[in-house]
Coordinates of C-alpha atoms in Angstrom, one line a residue:
X1 CA 0.0 0.0 0.0
X2 CA 1.5 3.3 -1.1
X3 CA 1.7 6.1 1.4
X4 CA 1.0 9.7 0.4
X5 CA 0.4 13.1 1.9
X6 CA -2.9 14.9 1.1
X7 CA -3.9 18.5 1.9
X8 CA -7.6 19.0 2.7
X9 CA -9.5 22.2 3.6
X10 CA -12.2 22.0 6.2
X11 CA -14.1 24.0 8.8
X12 CA -14.8 23.0 12.4
X13 CA -16.0 24.8 15.5
X14 CA -13.9 24.8 18.6
X15 CA -15.3 26.0 21.9
X16 CA -12.5 27.7 23.8
X17 CA -12.4 28.0 27.5
X18 CA -13.3 31.7 27.2
X19 CA -16.4 30.9 25.1
X20 CA -17.4 28.2 27.6
X21 CA -17.1 30.7 30.4
X22 CA -19.2 33.3 28.5
X23 CA -21.9 30.7 27.8
X24 CA -22.0 29.6 31.4
X25 CA -22.3 33.2 32.8
X26 CA -25.0 33.9 30.2
X27 CA -27.4 31.3 31.6
X28 CA -26.9 32.2 35.3
X29 CA -29.6 34.0 37.3
X30 CA -28.8 37.2 39.1
X31 CA -28.3 35.4 42.5
X32 CA -26.1 32.7 40.9
X33 CA -24.1 35.4 39.1
X34 CA -23.4 37.2 42.4
X35 CA -22.2 33.9 43.9
X36 CA -20.0 33.3 40.8
X37 CA -18.5 36.9 41.1
X38 CA -17.9 36.4 44.8
X39 CA -16.1 33.2 44.2
X40 CA -14.0 34.8 41.5
X41 CA -13.0 37.6 43.8
X42 CA -12.0 35.2 46.5
X43 CA -9.9 32.9 44.2
X44 CA -8.2 35.6 42.1
X45 CA -6.1 38.1 44.0
X46 CA -5.8 40.4 40.9
X47 CA -9.6 40.8 40.6
X48 CA -11.4 43.5 42.6
X49 CA -14.7 45.3 42.7
X50 CA -14.8 49.1 42.5
X51 CA -17.1 52.0 42.2
X52 CA -16.8 55.4 40.4
X53 CA -15.9 57.3 43.6
X54 CA -13.2 54.9 44.6
X55 CA -11.9 54.8 41.0
X56 CA -11.7 58.6 40.9
X57 CA -9.3 58.8 43.8
X58 CA -5.8 60.0 42.8
X59 CA -2.6 58.6 44.0
X60 CA -1.7 61.9 45.7
X61 CA -4.8 61.7 47.8
X62 CA -3.9 58.1 48.8
X63 CA -0.4 59.3 49.8
X64 CA -1.8 62.2 51.9
X65 CA -4.1 59.7 53.6
X66 CA -1.2 57.4 54.3
X67 CA 0.9 60.2 55.8
X68 CA -2.0 61.3 57.9
X69 CA -2.5 57.8 59.2
X70 CA 1.3 57.6 60.0
X71 CA 1.1 60.9 62.0
X72 CA -1.9 59.7 63.9
X73 CA -0.2 56.4 64.7
X74 CA 2.9 58.3 66.0
X75 CA 0.8 60.7 68.1
X76 CA -1.2 57.8 69.6
X77 CA 2.0 55.9 70.3
X78 CA 3.4 58.9 72.2
X79 CA 0.2 59.4 74.1
X80 CA 0.2 55.7 75.1
X81 CA 3.7 56.0 76.4
X82 CA 2.8 59.1 78.4
X83 CA -0.2 57.4 79.8
X84 CA 1.8 54.3 80.7
X85 CA 4.4 56.4 82.5
X86 CA 1.7 58.3 84.4
X87 CA 0.0 55.0 85.4
X88 CA 3.3 53.7 86.7
X89 CA 3.7 56.8 88.9
X90 CA 0.2 56.5 90.2
X91 CA 0.8 52.8 91.0
X92 CA 3.9 53.6 92.9
X93 CA 2.1 56.3 94.9
X94 CA -0.8 53.9 95.6
X95 CA 1.6 51.2 96.9
X96 CA 3.2 53.7 99.3
X97 CA -0.2 54.9 100.7
X98 CA -1.2 51.3 101.7
X99 CA -4.9 51.1 102.6
X100 CA -5.7 54.3 100.8
X101 CA -4.3 52.8 97.6
X102 CA -6.4 49.6 98.0
X103 CA -9.6 51.7 98.3
X104 CA -8.7 53.6 95.2
X105 CA -8.2 50.4 93.3
X106 CA -11.6 49.1 94.4
X107 CA -13.2 52.4 93.4
X108 CA -11.4 52.3 90.0
X109 CA -12.5 48.6 89.5
X110 CA -16.1 49.5 90.2
X111 CA -15.9 52.5 87.9
X112 CA -14.4 50.4 85.2
X113 CA -17.2 47.8 85.5
X114 CA -19.8 50.5 85.4
X115 CA -18.3 52.1 82.3
X116 CA -17.8 48.7 80.6
X117 CA -21.5 47.8 81.2
X118 CA -22.6 51.2 79.9
X119 CA -20.4 51.0 76.8
X120 CA -21.4 47.5 76.0
X121 CA -25.1 48.2 76.4
X122 CA -24.8 51.3 74.3
X123 CA -23.0 49.4 71.6
X124 CA -25.7 46.7 71.6
X125 CA -28.4 49.4 71.1
X126 CA -26.5 51.2 68.3
X127 CA -25.1 48.2 66.5
X128 CA -25.4 47.8 62.7
X129 CA -27.7 44.8 63.3
X130 CA -30.2 46.6 65.5
X131 CA -33.7 45.3 65.0
X132 CA -32.5 42.2 63.0
X133 CA -32.9 38.6 64.2
X134 CA -29.9 36.8 65.7
X135 CA -27.4 35.4 63.2
X136 CA -27.6 32.0 64.9
X137 CA -31.3 32.0 64.4
X138 CA -30.9 32.8 60.8
X139 CA -28.4 30.1 60.2
X140 CA -29.9 27.4 62.4
X141 CA -31.4 24.3 61.1
X142 CA -35.1 24.6 60.3
X143 CA -37.6 23.4 63.0
X144 CA -39.5 20.3 62.0
X145 CA -43.0 19.3 63.2
X146 CA -41.5 16.3 65.0
X147 CA -39.0 18.4 66.9
X148 CA -41.8 20.8 67.8
X149 CA -44.0 18.1 69.1
X150 CA -41.2 16.4 71.1
X151 CA -40.4 19.7 72.7
X152 CA -44.0 20.0 73.9
X153 CA -43.9 16.4 75.1
X154 CA -40.9 17.2 77.3
X155 CA -42.9 20.0 78.9
X156 CA -45.8 17.6 79.6
X157 CA -45.8 15.5 82.8
X158 CA -45.9 12.0 81.2
X159 CA -45.1 8.7 83.0
X160 CA -42.4 6.5 81.5
X161 CA -45.0 4.3 79.8
X162 CA -46.9 7.3 78.4
X163 CA -43.7 9.0 77.3
X164 CA -42.8 5.9 75.2
X165 CA -46.3 5.9 73.7
X166 CA -46.1 9.6 73.0
X167 CA -42.8 9.1 71.2
X168 CA -44.3 6.3 69.0
X169 CA -47.3 8.5 68.2
X170 CA -45.2 11.5 67.3
X171 CA -43.0 9.4 65.0
X172 CA -46.1 8.2 63.2
X173 CA -47.4 11.7 62.5
X174 CA -46.6 12.8 58.9
X175 CA -45.6 16.3 57.7
X176 CA -49.2 17.4 57.3
X177 CA -49.9 16.7 60.9
X178 CA -52.0 13.5 60.5
X179 CA -51.5 10.2 62.3
X180 CA -50.3 8.0 59.4
X181 CA -50.7 4.5 61.1
X182 CA -53.4 2.9 63.2
X183 CA -53.4 2.5 66.9
X184 CA -53.2 -1.3 66.7
X185 CA -50.0 -1.0 64.6
X186 CA -48.5 1.3 67.2
X187 CA -49.5 -1.1 70.0
X188 CA -47.7 -3.9 68.1
X189 CA -44.6 -1.8 67.7
X190 CA -44.5 -1.1 71.5
X191 CA -44.9 -4.8 72.3
X192 CA -41.9 -5.6 70.0
X193 CA -39.8 -2.9 71.7
X194 CA -40.7 -4.3 75.1
X195 CA -39.6 -7.9 74.0
X196 CA -36.3 -6.7 72.6
X197 CA -35.6 -4.8 75.8
X198 CA -35.3 -1.1 76.5
X199 CA -32.3 1.0 75.4
X200 CA -30.7 4.1 76.8
X201 CA -32.6 6.2 74.3
X202 CA -36.0 4.6 74.9
X203 CA -37.8 4.2 78.2
X204 CA -39.1 0.7 79.0
X205 CA -42.8 0.3 78.5
X206 CA -43.3 -2.3 81.1
X207 CA -43.9 -6.0 81.4
X208 CA -47.6 -5.8 80.7
X209 CA -48.8 -5.1 77.1
X210 CA -50.2 -1.6 76.5
X211 CA -53.9 -1.4 75.8
X212 CA -55.5 0.6 73.0
X213 CA -57.4 2.8 75.5
X214 CA -54.1 3.9 77.0
X215 CA -52.7 4.7 73.6
X216 CA -55.8 6.6 72.7
X217 CA -55.6 8.6 75.9
X218 CA -52.1 9.7 75.1
X219 CA -53.2 10.6 71.6
X220 CA -55.9 12.9 73.0
X221 CA -53.2 14.7 75.0
X222 CA -51.0 15.1 71.8
X223 CA -54.0 16.4 70.0
X224 CA -54.0 19.3 72.4
X225 CA -50.5 20.3 71.3
X226 CA -49.7 23.1 69.0
X227 CA -50.6 23.4 66.1
X228 CA -54.2 22.7 66.9
X229 CA -55.5 19.8 64.8
X230 CA -52.3 17.8 64.9
X231 CA -52.5 14.1 65.5
X232 CA -55.9 13.7 63.8
X233 CA -56.6 10.4 62.0
X234 CA -58.7 11.9 59.2
X235 CA -59.9 15.2 57.8
X236 CA -63.1 15.2 59.8
X237 CA -61.3 14.7 63.1
X238 CA -58.8 17.5 62.2
X239 CA -61.6 20.0 61.5
X240 CA -63.4 19.0 64.7
X241 CA -60.3 19.6 66.8
X242 CA -59.9 23.0 65.3
X243 CA -63.5 23.9 65.8
X244 CA -63.2 22.8 69.4
X245 CA -60.5 25.4 70.0
X246 CA -62.8 28.3 68.8
X247 CA -64.8 30.5 71.0
X248 CA -68.1 28.9 72.0
X249 CA -69.9 32.1 71.1
X250 CA -68.7 31.9 67.4
X251 CA -71.7 32.1 65.1
X252 CA -72.7 28.9 63.3
X253 CA -70.2 26.9 65.3
X254 CA -72.7 24.0 66.0
X255 CA -73.7 23.9 62.3
X256 CA -70.0 23.7 61.3
X257 CA -69.3 20.9 63.7
X258 CA -72.2 18.9 62.2
X259 CA -70.9 19.7 58.7
X260 CA -67.5 18.3 59.7
X261 CA -68.9 14.8 59.9
X262 CA -67.3 12.5 57.3
X263 CA -70.6 11.8 55.4
X264 CA -71.4 15.5 55.1
X265 CA -67.8 16.4 54.1
X266 CA -68.1 14.1 51.1
X267 CA -71.2 16.0 50.0
X268 CA -69.4 19.3 50.6
X269 CA -66.5 18.1 48.5
X270 CA -68.8 17.2 45.6
X271 CA -70.6 20.5 46.1
X272 CA -74.0 18.8 46.4
X273 CA -75.7 21.6 48.2
X274 CA -79.2 20.2 47.8
X275 CA -78.3 17.1 49.7
X276 CA -76.5 19.2 52.3
X277 CA -79.6 21.4 52.9
X278 CA -81.8 18.4 53.0
X279 CA -79.6 16.6 55.6
X280 CA -78.9 19.7 57.8
X281 CA -82.2 21.4 57.3
X282 CA -80.7 24.9 56.9
X283 CA -81.4 27.9 54.9
X284 CA -78.9 28.7 52.1
X285 CA -77.5 31.7 54.0
X286 CA -76.9 29.7 57.2
X287 CA -75.4 26.8 55.3
X288 CA -73.0 29.1 53.4
X289 CA -72.0 30.7 56.8
X290 CA -71.2 27.2 58.1
X291 CA -69.2 26.4 55.0
X292 CA -67.2 29.7 55.3
X293 CA -66.3 28.7 58.8
X294 CA -65.1 25.3 57.7
X295 CA -63.1 26.9 54.8
X296 CA -61.2 29.1 57.2
X297 CA -59.7 26.1 59.0
X298 CA -56.4 24.6 58.1
X299 CA -56.7 21.1 56.6
X300 CA -52.9 20.6 56.9
X301 CA -52.0 21.9 60.4
X302 CA -48.4 20.5 60.1
X303 CA -47.6 22.8 57.2
X304 CA -47.6 25.8 59.6
X305 CA -44.6 24.4 61.4
X306 CA -42.5 23.2 58.5
X307 CA -40.0 26.0 57.5
X308 CA -38.7 26.3 54.0
X309 CA -35.9 28.2 52.6
X310 CA -37.1 31.5 51.2
X311 CA -36.4 32.1 47.5
X312 CA -35.8 35.6 46.4
X313 CA -36.2 37.2 43.0
X314 CA -33.8 39.9 42.1
X315 CA -34.6 41.8 38.8
X316 CA -31.9 42.0 36.2
X317 CA -33.6 44.6 34.1
X318 CA -35.4 47.8 35.2
X319 CA -38.0 49.3 32.9
X320 CA -39.1 52.9 33.3
X321 CA -41.0 55.4 31.2
X322 CA -38.9 58.4 30.4
X323 CA -40.4 61.3 28.3
X324 CA -43.1 59.1 27.0
X325 CA -40.8 56.2 25.9
X326 CA -40.3 52.9 27.7
X327 CA -36.6 52.3 28.4
X328 CA -34.8 49.3 29.8
X329 CA -31.6 49.4 31.7
X330 CA -29.5 47.0 33.8
X331 CA -29.9 46.7 37.5
X332 CA -26.7 48.0 39.0
X333 CA -26.9 45.9 42.1
X334 CA -26.8 42.7 40.1
X335 CA -24.0 43.9 37.7
X336 CA -21.1 45.0 39.9
X337 CA -18.1 46.7 38.3
X338 CA -14.9 44.6 38.3
X339 CA -11.4 45.5 37.3
X340 CA -7.8 44.2 37.5
X341 CA -5.9 45.6 40.4
X342 CA -3.7 48.3 38.8
X343 CA -0.8 47.9 41.3
X344 CA -0.5 44.2 40.7
X345 CA -0.8 44.7 36.9
X346 CA 2.1 47.2 36.9
X347 CA 4.2 44.8 39.0
X348 CA 3.6 42.0 36.6
X349 CA 4.4 44.1 33.5
X350 CA 7.7 45.3 35.0
X351 CA 8.9 41.9 36.1
X352 CA 9.5 39.0 33.8
X353 CA 10.6 35.4 33.6
X354 CA 9.0 32.3 34.9
X355 CA 8.8 33.5 38.5
X356 CA 5.6 35.4 38.1
X357 CA 3.9 32.7 35.9
X358 CA 1.2 32.3 38.5
X359 CA 0.4 36.0 38.5
X360 CA 0.3 36.1 34.7
X361 CA -2.2 33.3 34.6
X362 CA -4.4 35.0 37.2
X363 CA -4.1 38.2 35.2
X364 CA -5.3 36.5 32.0
X365 CA -8.2 34.8 33.9
X366 CA -9.3 38.1 35.4
X367 CA -9.3 39.7 32.0
X368 CA -11.4 36.8 30.5
X369 CA -13.8 37.0 33.4
X370 CA -14.4 40.7 33.1
X371 CA -14.8 40.4 29.3
X372 CA -17.3 37.5 29.7
X373 CA -19.2 39.5 32.3
X374 CA -19.4 42.5 30.0
X375 CA -20.6 40.4 27.1
X376 CA -23.3 38.8 29.3
X377 CA -24.6 42.3 30.4
X378 CA -24.5 43.6 26.8
X379 CA -26.4 40.6 25.4
X380 CA -29.0 40.7 28.3
X381 CA -29.6 44.5 27.8
X382 CA -29.9 44.1 24.0
X383 CA -32.5 41.3 24.3
X384 CA -34.4 43.2 27.0
X385 CA -34.6 46.3 24.9
X386 CA -35.9 44.3 22.0
X387 CA -38.6 42.8 24.1
X388 CA -39.7 46.1 25.6
X389 CA -39.8 47.6 22.1
X390 CA -42.0 44.8 20.8
X391 CA -44.3 44.7 23.9
X392 CA -44.9 48.5 24.4
X393 CA -48.7 47.9 24.3
X394 CA -48.3 45.6 27.4
X395 CA -46.6 48.3 29.4
X396 CA -49.3 50.9 28.3
X397 CA -52.5 48.9 28.6
X398 CA -51.8 45.6 30.4
X399 CA -51.7 41.8 29.6
X400 CA -54.8 42.2 27.4
X401 CA -52.6 44.0 24.9
X402 CA -49.8 41.5 24.8
X403 CA -48.7 40.7 21.3
X404 CA -47.6 37.2 20.1
X405 CA -43.9 36.8 20.3
X406 CA -41.5 33.8 19.8
X407 CA -37.8 33.4 20.3
X408 CA -37.2 33.6 16.5
X409 CA -38.6 37.2 16.4
X410 CA -36.1 38.5 18.9
X411 CA -33.3 36.4 17.4
X412 CA -33.8 38.2 14.1
X413 CA -33.8 41.6 15.8
X414 CA -30.6 41.2 17.8
X415 CA -29.0 38.9 15.1
X416 CA -28.3 36.0 17.5
X417 CA -29.3 32.4 17.6
X418 CA -32.5 31.2 19.2
X419 CA -30.6 29.1 21.7
X420 CA -28.8 32.2 22.9
X421 CA -32.1 34.0 23.3
X422 CA -33.4 31.1 25.3
X423 CA -30.4 31.2 27.6
X424 CA -30.7 34.9 28.1
X425 CA -34.4 34.8 28.9
X426 CA -34.3 31.9 31.4
X427 CA -34.3 32.9 35.1
X428 CA -33.9 36.5 34.2
X429 CA -36.5 38.9 35.6
X430 CA -37.7 42.4 34.6
X431 CA -39.0 45.0 37.1
X432 CA -41.8 47.0 35.5
X433 CA -44.5 49.3 36.9
X434 CA -46.9 46.4 36.5
X435 CA -44.8 44.0 38.6
X436 CA -41.8 41.6 38.2
X437 CA -42.0 39.3 35.3
X438 CA -39.6 36.7 33.9
X439 CA -38.4 37.4 30.4
X440 CA -40.1 34.2 29.3
X441 CA -43.4 35.7 30.2
X442 CA -43.3 38.0 27.2
X443 CA -43.1 35.1 24.8
X444 CA -46.4 33.3 23.9
X445 CA -48.0 31.6 21.0
X446 CA -50.8 33.2 18.9
X447 CA -54.4 32.4 18.2
X448 CA -56.2 33.4 15.0
X449 CA -58.8 36.1 15.2
X450 CA -61.9 36.6 13.0
X451 CA -60.4 39.5 11.1
X452 CA -57.4 37.4 10.0
X453 CA -55.1 38.7 12.7
X454 CA -53.5 37.0 15.7
X455 CA -54.0 37.3 19.4
X456 CA -51.5 36.4 22.1
X457 CA -52.1 33.4 24.4
X458 CA -51.2 35.6 27.4
X459 CA -53.9 38.1 26.4
X460 CA -56.4 35.3 26.2
X461 CA -55.5 34.1 29.7
X462 CA -56.0 37.6 31.0
X463 CA -59.4 37.8 29.4
X464 CA -60.4 34.4 30.9
X465 CA -59.3 35.6 34.3
X466 CA -61.3 38.8 34.0
X467 CA -64.4 36.8 32.9
X468 CA -64.1 34.4 35.9
X469 CA -63.6 37.3 38.3
X470 CA -66.7 39.1 37.1
X471 CA -69.0 36.0 37.1
X472 CA -71.8 35.4 39.5
X473 CA -70.7 33.0 42.3
X474 CA -74.0 31.1 42.3
X475 CA -73.9 30.7 38.5
X476 CA -70.3 30.4 37.3
X477 CA -69.7 30.4 33.5
X478 CA -68.5 27.2 31.9
X479 CA -65.6 26.7 29.5
X480 CA -68.0 26.5 26.6
X481 CA -69.6 29.8 27.6
X482 CA -66.2 31.4 27.8
X483 CA -65.3 30.1 24.4
X484 CA -68.6 31.7 23.0
X485 CA -67.8 35.0 24.7
X486 CA -64.3 35.1 23.2
X487 CA -65.7 34.2 19.8
X488 CA -68.1 37.1 20.0
X489 CA -65.0 39.3 20.6
X490 CA -63.4 37.9 17.4
X491 CA -61.1 35.4 19.1
X492 CA -61.4 31.8 17.7
X493 CA -60.5 29.5 20.5
X494 CA -61.8 26.0 21.3
X495 CA -63.3 24.8 24.6
X496 CA -60.3 22.5 25.2
X497 CA -57.9 25.5 24.8
X498 CA -60.0 27.5 27.2
X499 CA -59.8 24.6 29.7
X500 CA -56.0 24.4 29.2
X501 CA -55.5 28.2 29.8
X502 CA -57.8 28.1 32.8
X503 CA -55.9 25.3 34.4
X504 CA -52.6 27.2 33.8
X505 CA -54.1 30.0 35.8
X506 CA -55.0 27.6 38.7
X507 CA -58.7 28.4 38.3
X508 CA -61.0 25.4 39.2
X509 CA -63.8 24.3 36.9
X510 CA -67.2 25.9 37.1
X511 CA -68.6 23.0 39.2
X512 CA -66.0 23.8 41.9
X513 CA -66.5 27.5 41.8
X514 CA -70.2 27.4 42.5
X515 CA -71.5 28.7 45.8
X516 CA -74.9 28.9 47.4
X517 CA -75.3 32.7 47.6

């Protein structure tokens, strides 16, 4: 086989580390970007954050400040030496005076303690965190329902047997506050623990088996714990426990207790008001009052104790109306200004060789990061301005005036690929006079109208929401009726589409929106 050399021309795309970094920064949210910037500042000594005021300082001002600090240090040093000498003289005189010196020391000690207490209390009142919760409380582990119930159990005078039963019951309560297992199963688990023998962490139940009546007695005590309604075995019992804690003078309390029975709750869930009125023999107004009292109760009492990590939304874009024109600009708090430390940069440029290779690499990384960050902000601002320019009717008139918009439309305006637009608009938020919206909110499909035009799906959702809000509670409009109303307005939309948009707005169907009065 003959060997030969061939020359071929070809094209290929290579993703450099700089491009990978730019793409990664582009798809980060504002909070993730701040974490990325903080990490870069901690890892790269040549990278620093600055503002315009700090950047405007001249070197002469820095030198004057340094000299002033030096003079203050020398002056304070001389004062300390003088004070030290004076204190030595006073100590010598005090030792010569004997008892009189001892009395002066006691008085000085008392005065020092008084001054220290006063200073510490003043500092506590005027500290920077005045009025804020304790840092330990903010960083502590979240309190669970089980921990909350066990804490109340420790405050309740239980016997060893009842304490073991209470522990088993608390362990069987789920996150919603309901007892997830039966009393017989709990009794069997206590018998097994008794046969295996008690440990240091569990108190021994006793030689005799525990009865169901004893377990139920302990359960009634746990049902008096906070939150009220915890330890219930079903929804009916949970509601009855909460109704029991209300003021006896509460209007329609007796009717609400009767309505909380399991068979009547099933009728209430299916909204069979005729059967409810026939069973309870109440007027529509009285039945509605009892239903309102039931609806104000908490069907998941354990959810009030479970703490979750709060999620914050920081807008990346600010939209304002200036001189009759809507303008978009970057949020300065989410886009801090970074630069390379000028002193380190000059030192690296003056020196050479392989000794400062580490600093040269950090310098290049800092420049790449600043360039990638500037590219991200520029792309985000360009896309946001294109969206604002396309959706001016939304800012003027509301969601009903939203125009159909897809990624391809913005990609053509900013001359970028649709995948880039998708990255830019994901988890990026815009603060407008009408609220905070994700950039994805302004993109929606279109529906044909009677005059041959198009209508945005967001506008249709807004119209459906307004129709539902204006309906009569006793006679809610159905999805078919909503489709007919929209068709009269020139919007051709099917009933299935109306149902899909209604579900996306978390609006229940008409059968579940119906009330008595």
